[in-house]
mmCIF file of C-alpha atoms in Angstrom:
data_model
loop_
_atom_site.group_PDB
_atom_site.id
_atom_site.type_symbol
_atom_site.label_atom_id
_atom_site.label_comp_id
_atom_site.label_asym_id
_atom_site.label_seq_id
_atom_site.Cartn_x
_atom_site.Cartn_y
_atom_site.Cartn_z
ATOM 1 C CA MET W 1 -7.131 50.586 -19.476
ATOM 2 C CA THR W 2 -5.974 49.973 -22.958
ATOM 3 C CA ARG W 3 -6.029 46.689 -24.982
ATOM 4 C CA THR W 4 -2.256 46.422 -25.156
ATOM 5 C CA ARG W 5 -2.178 46.592 -21.135
ATOM 6 C CA LEU W 6 -4.634 44.217 -21.093
ATOM 7 C CA LEU W 7 -3.012 41.411 -22.986
ATOM 8 C CA THR W 8 0.543 42.445 -21.498
ATOM 9 C CA ARG W 9 -1.012 41.763 -18.118
ATOM 10 C CA GLY W 10 -2.754 38.678 -19.139
ATOM 11 C CA LEU W 11 0.295 37.415 -21.082
ATOM 12 C CA ILE W 12 2.270 38.101 -17.680
ATOM 13 C CA VAL W 13 -0.323 35.986 -15.753
ATOM 14 C CA ALA W 14 -0.388 33.325 -17.907
ATOM 15 C CA ALA W 15 3.646 33.222 -17.921
ATOM 16 C CA ALA W 16 3.327 32.953 -14.041
ATOM 17 C CA VAL W 17 0.887 30.272 -14.167
ATOM 18 C CA ALA W 18 3.002 28.439 -16.432
ATOM 19 C CA ALA W 19 5.904 28.624 -14.646
ATOM 20 C CA VAL W 20 4.282 27.450 -11.153
ATOM 21 C CA ALA W 21 2.785 24.274 -13.160
ATOM 22 C CA VAL W 22 6.287 23.391 -14.947
ATOM 23 C CA THR W 23 7.689 23.942 -11.120
ATOM 24 C CA THR W 24 5.131 21.771 -9.841
ATOM 25 C CA ALA W 25 5.085 19.214 -12.633
ATOM 26 C CA LEU W 26 9.051 18.679 -11.995
ATOM 27 C CA SER W 27 9.162 18.488 -8.135
ATOM 28 C CA THR W 28 9.237 15.626 -6.264
ATOM 29 C CA PRO W 29 6.364 14.889 -4.326
ATOM 30 C CA ASP W 30 6.255 15.650 -0.610
ATOM 31 C CA VAL W 31 4.562 12.195 0.139
ATOM 32 C CA THR W 32 5.627 9.344 -1.302
ATOM 33 C CA LYS W 33 5.862 5.334 -0.534
ATOM 34 C CA ALA W 34 9.759 5.664 0.398
ATOM 35 C CA ARG W 35 9.146 8.611 2.726
ATOM 36 C CA ALA W 36 6.072 6.891 4.522
ATOM 37 C CA GLU W 37 7.909 3.857 5.087
ATOM 38 C CA ARG W 38 11.002 5.170 6.189
ATOM 39 C CA ALA W 39 9.436 7.052 8.643
ATOM 40 C CA LEU W 40 6.877 4.819 9.958
ATOM 41 C CA ALA W 41 9.391 1.859 11.202
ATOM 42 C CA PRO W 42 11.664 3.706 13.257
ATOM 43 C CA THR W 43 8.634 5.737 14.887
ATOM 44 C CA PHE W 44 6.942 2.462 15.681
ATOM 45 C CA ALA W 45 9.926 0.790 17.115
ATOM 46 C CA ASN W 46 10.590 3.802 19.564
ATOM 47 C CA LEU W 47 7.233 3.744 20.721
ATOM 48 C CA TYR W 48 6.924 -0.259 20.785
ATOM 49 C CA VAL W 49 10.299 0.310 22.974
ATOM 50 C CA GLN W 50 8.267 2.706 24.998
ATOM 51 C CA GLN W 51 5.386 0.123 25.140
ATOM 52 C CA ALA W 52 7.979 -2.598 26.541
ATOM 53 C CA ALA W 53 9.360 -0.191 29.402
ATOM 54 C CA ILE W 54 5.571 0.622 30.541
ATOM 55 C CA LEU W 55 4.369 -3.047 30.700
ATOM 56 C CA GLY W 56 7.885 -3.856 32.650
ATOM 57 C CA ILE W 57 9.262 -5.879 29.764
ATOM 58 C CA PRO W 58 12.955 -6.077 29.911
ATOM 59 C CA GLY W 59 15.486 -5.979 27.227
ATOM 60 C CA ILE W 60 13.668 -4.606 24.266
ATOM 61 C CA THR W 61 15.536 -2.381 22.080
ATOM 62 C CA VAL W 62 15.143 -0.538 18.712
ATOM 63 C CA ALA W 63 18.047 -2.503 16.906
ATOM 64 C CA GLY W 64 16.138 -5.654 18.614
ATOM 65 C CA ILE W 65 12.642 -5.019 16.876
ATOM 66 C CA ASP W 66 14.050 -4.613 13.492
ATOM 67 C CA ALA W 67 11.121 -2.912 12.331
ATOM 68 C CA SER W 68 9.999 -2.172 8.663
ATOM 69 C CA ALA W 69 7.591 -0.820 6.643
ATOM 70 C CA ASN W 70 5.925 -1.470 3.145
ATOM 71 C CA CYS W 71 3.063 0.809 2.374
ATOM 72 C CA ASP W 72 0.802 1.204 -0.206
ATOM 73 C CA ARG W 73 -1.849 4.056 -1.446
ATOM 74 C CA GLY W 74 -5.477 3.369 -2.297
ATOM 75 C CA GLY W 75 -4.220 -0.370 -4.100
ATOM 76 C CA PRO W 76 -2.252 -1.179 -7.604
ATOM 77 C CA LYS W 77 -4.634 1.586 -9.427
ATOM 78 C CA VAL W 78 -3.627 4.590 -7.397
ATOM 79 C CA ALA W 79 -0.038 5.897 -7.561
ATOM 80 C CA ASP W 80 2.060 5.550 -4.209
ATOM 81 C CA VAL W 81 2.262 9.206 -3.535
ATOM 82 C CA GLY W 82 0.181 12.162 -2.262
ATOM 83 C CA SER W 83 -1.614 12.735 0.840
ATOM 84 C CA GLY W 84 -4.500 11.184 1.907
ATOM 85 C CA SER W 85 -6.350 8.550 4.548
ATOM 86 C CA ASP W 86 -5.767 5.654 1.977
ATOM 87 C CA TRP W 87 -2.251 4.620 3.141
ATOM 88 C CA ILE W 88 -1.851 1.024 4.251
ATOM 89 C CA CYS W 89 1.312 -0.216 5.420
ATOM 90 C CA MET W 90 2.471 -3.627 6.536
ATOM 91 C CA VAL W 91 5.093 -3.071 9.469
ATOM 92 C CA THR W 92 7.045 -6.654 10.191
ATOM 93 C CA PHE W 93 9.127 -6.582 13.391
ATOM 94 C CA HIS W 94 10.456 -8.820 16.262
ATOM 95 C CA ASP W 95 8.170 -8.866 19.410
ATOM 96 C CA ASP W 96 9.205 -9.329 22.780
ATOM 97 C CA THR W 97 9.321 -12.922 22.251
ATOM 98 C CA HIS W 98 11.677 -12.649 19.062
ATOM 99 C CA ARG W 99 9.155 -13.978 17.014
ATOM 100 C CA VAL W 100 8.454 -12.203 13.629
ATOM 101 C CA GLN W 101 5.357 -10.305 13.468
ATOM 102 C CA THR W 102 3.368 -8.594 10.910
ATOM 103 C CA GLY W 103 0.424 -6.185 11.328
ATOM 104 C CA LYS W 104 -1.407 -4.005 8.690
ATOM 105 C CA PHE W 105 -1.332 -0.266 9.726
ATOM 106 C CA GLU W 106 -3.691 2.414 8.308
ATOM 107 C CA LEU W 107 -2.108 5.699 8.274
ATOM 108 C CA GLN W 108 -3.584 9.319 7.260
ATOM 109 C CA ILE W 109 -0.798 11.485 5.751
ATOM 110 C CA LYS W 110 -1.462 14.945 5.495
ATOM 111 C CA ALA W 111 -0.091 17.424 3.102
ATOM 112 C CA ASP W 112 2.353 18.906 5.322
ATOM 113 C CA SER W 113 4.172 15.599 5.885
ATOM 114 C CA THR W 114 2.396 14.525 9.091
ATOM 115 C CA TYR W 115 0.582 11.393 9.575
ATOM 116 C CA VAL W 116 -1.289 9.460 11.701
ATOM 117 C CA ALA W 117 -1.127 5.850 12.053
ATOM 118 C CA GLY W 118 -3.079 2.708 13.828
ATOM 119 C CA GLY W 119 -2.252 -0.288 14.219
ATOM 120 C CA PRO W 120 -4.028 -3.890 14.967
ATOM 121 C CA SER W 121 -4.757 -4.172 18.543
ATOM 122 C CA LYS W 122 -4.219 -8.101 18.579
ATOM 123 C CA LEU W 123 -0.944 -7.512 17.511
ATOM 124 C CA ILE W 124 0.016 -3.983 19.836
ATOM 125 C CA GLY W 125 -2.702 -4.212 22.234
ATOM 126 C CA LEU W 126 -5.458 -1.837 23.340
ATOM 127 C CA ARG W 127 -6.305 1.317 23.632
ATOM 128 C CA THR W 128 -4.873 1.436 27.414
ATOM 129 C CA ILE W 129 -2.619 -0.608 29.001
ATOM 130 C CA THR W 130 -1.472 -1.247 32.685
ATOM 131 C CA ASP W 131 1.653 0.385 33.668
ATOM 132 C CA LYS W 132 3.623 -2.135 35.762
ATOM 133 C CA LYS W 133 5.158 0.265 38.037
ATOM 134 C CA THR W 134 2.352 2.230 38.930
ATOM 135 C CA GLY W 135 -0.708 -0.420 38.525
ATOM 136 C CA ARG W 136 -2.485 2.401 36.519
ATOM 137 C CA ASP W 137 -4.119 2.478 33.539
ATOM 138 C CA VAL W 138 -1.771 4.646 30.695
ATOM 139 C CA PRO W 139 -2.269 5.447 26.855
ATOM 140 C CA ASN W 140 -0.793 2.739 24.755
ATOM 141 C CA PRO W 141 1.854 4.424 22.790
ATOM 142 C CA VAL W 142 1.725 2.026 20.015
ATOM 143 C CA PHE W 143 -2.059 1.995 19.619
ATOM 144 C CA GLU W 144 -2.506 5.236 17.458
ATOM 145 C CA PHE W 145 0.508 7.490 17.092
ATOM 146 C CA ASP W 146 1.506 10.750 15.338
ATOM 147 C CA GLY W 147 4.736 11.048 13.156
ATOM 148 C CA THR W 148 6.250 13.077 10.526
ATOM 149 C CA LEU W 149 7.867 12.417 7.005
ATOM 150 C CA ASP W 150 11.391 13.488 6.599
ATOM 151 C CA PRO W 151 11.426 16.022 4.418
ATOM 152 C CA ASP W 152 15.251 15.899 3.200
ATOM 153 C CA GLN W 153 14.814 12.050 2.225
ATOM 154 C CA PRO W 154 13.496 11.901 -1.199
#
């Protein structure tokens, strides 16, 4: 291969790498504080309603729970973007007695915008709960759960 061809190929590769770097730098990160907050609160609320049904607690609705989340990644010195196992979200909601509760949930958010969340057992119960209808122990849907960040939300 001649020196000119090598130089041309090198310039093409360098231009391609630069284009990818610029596109990556200008794009919005897939994992952000806002996306985590918007995903966690409704997922938690839906699962809390499911838990209430298992426990035989009537009248619990997603709207009545009024869940919200405030998330942070890694403390004040870390930007609240990107995947990782260092996300902490404070979830505030109305429990089955209509009292406001707040609990710390630890999130492991993956690069594919999926997450696993786990909350405080003092607030949401143990890994298993007793189904009111069957009397059997079943998994507590709120103890640890999976979710997805909405890819269509900034």
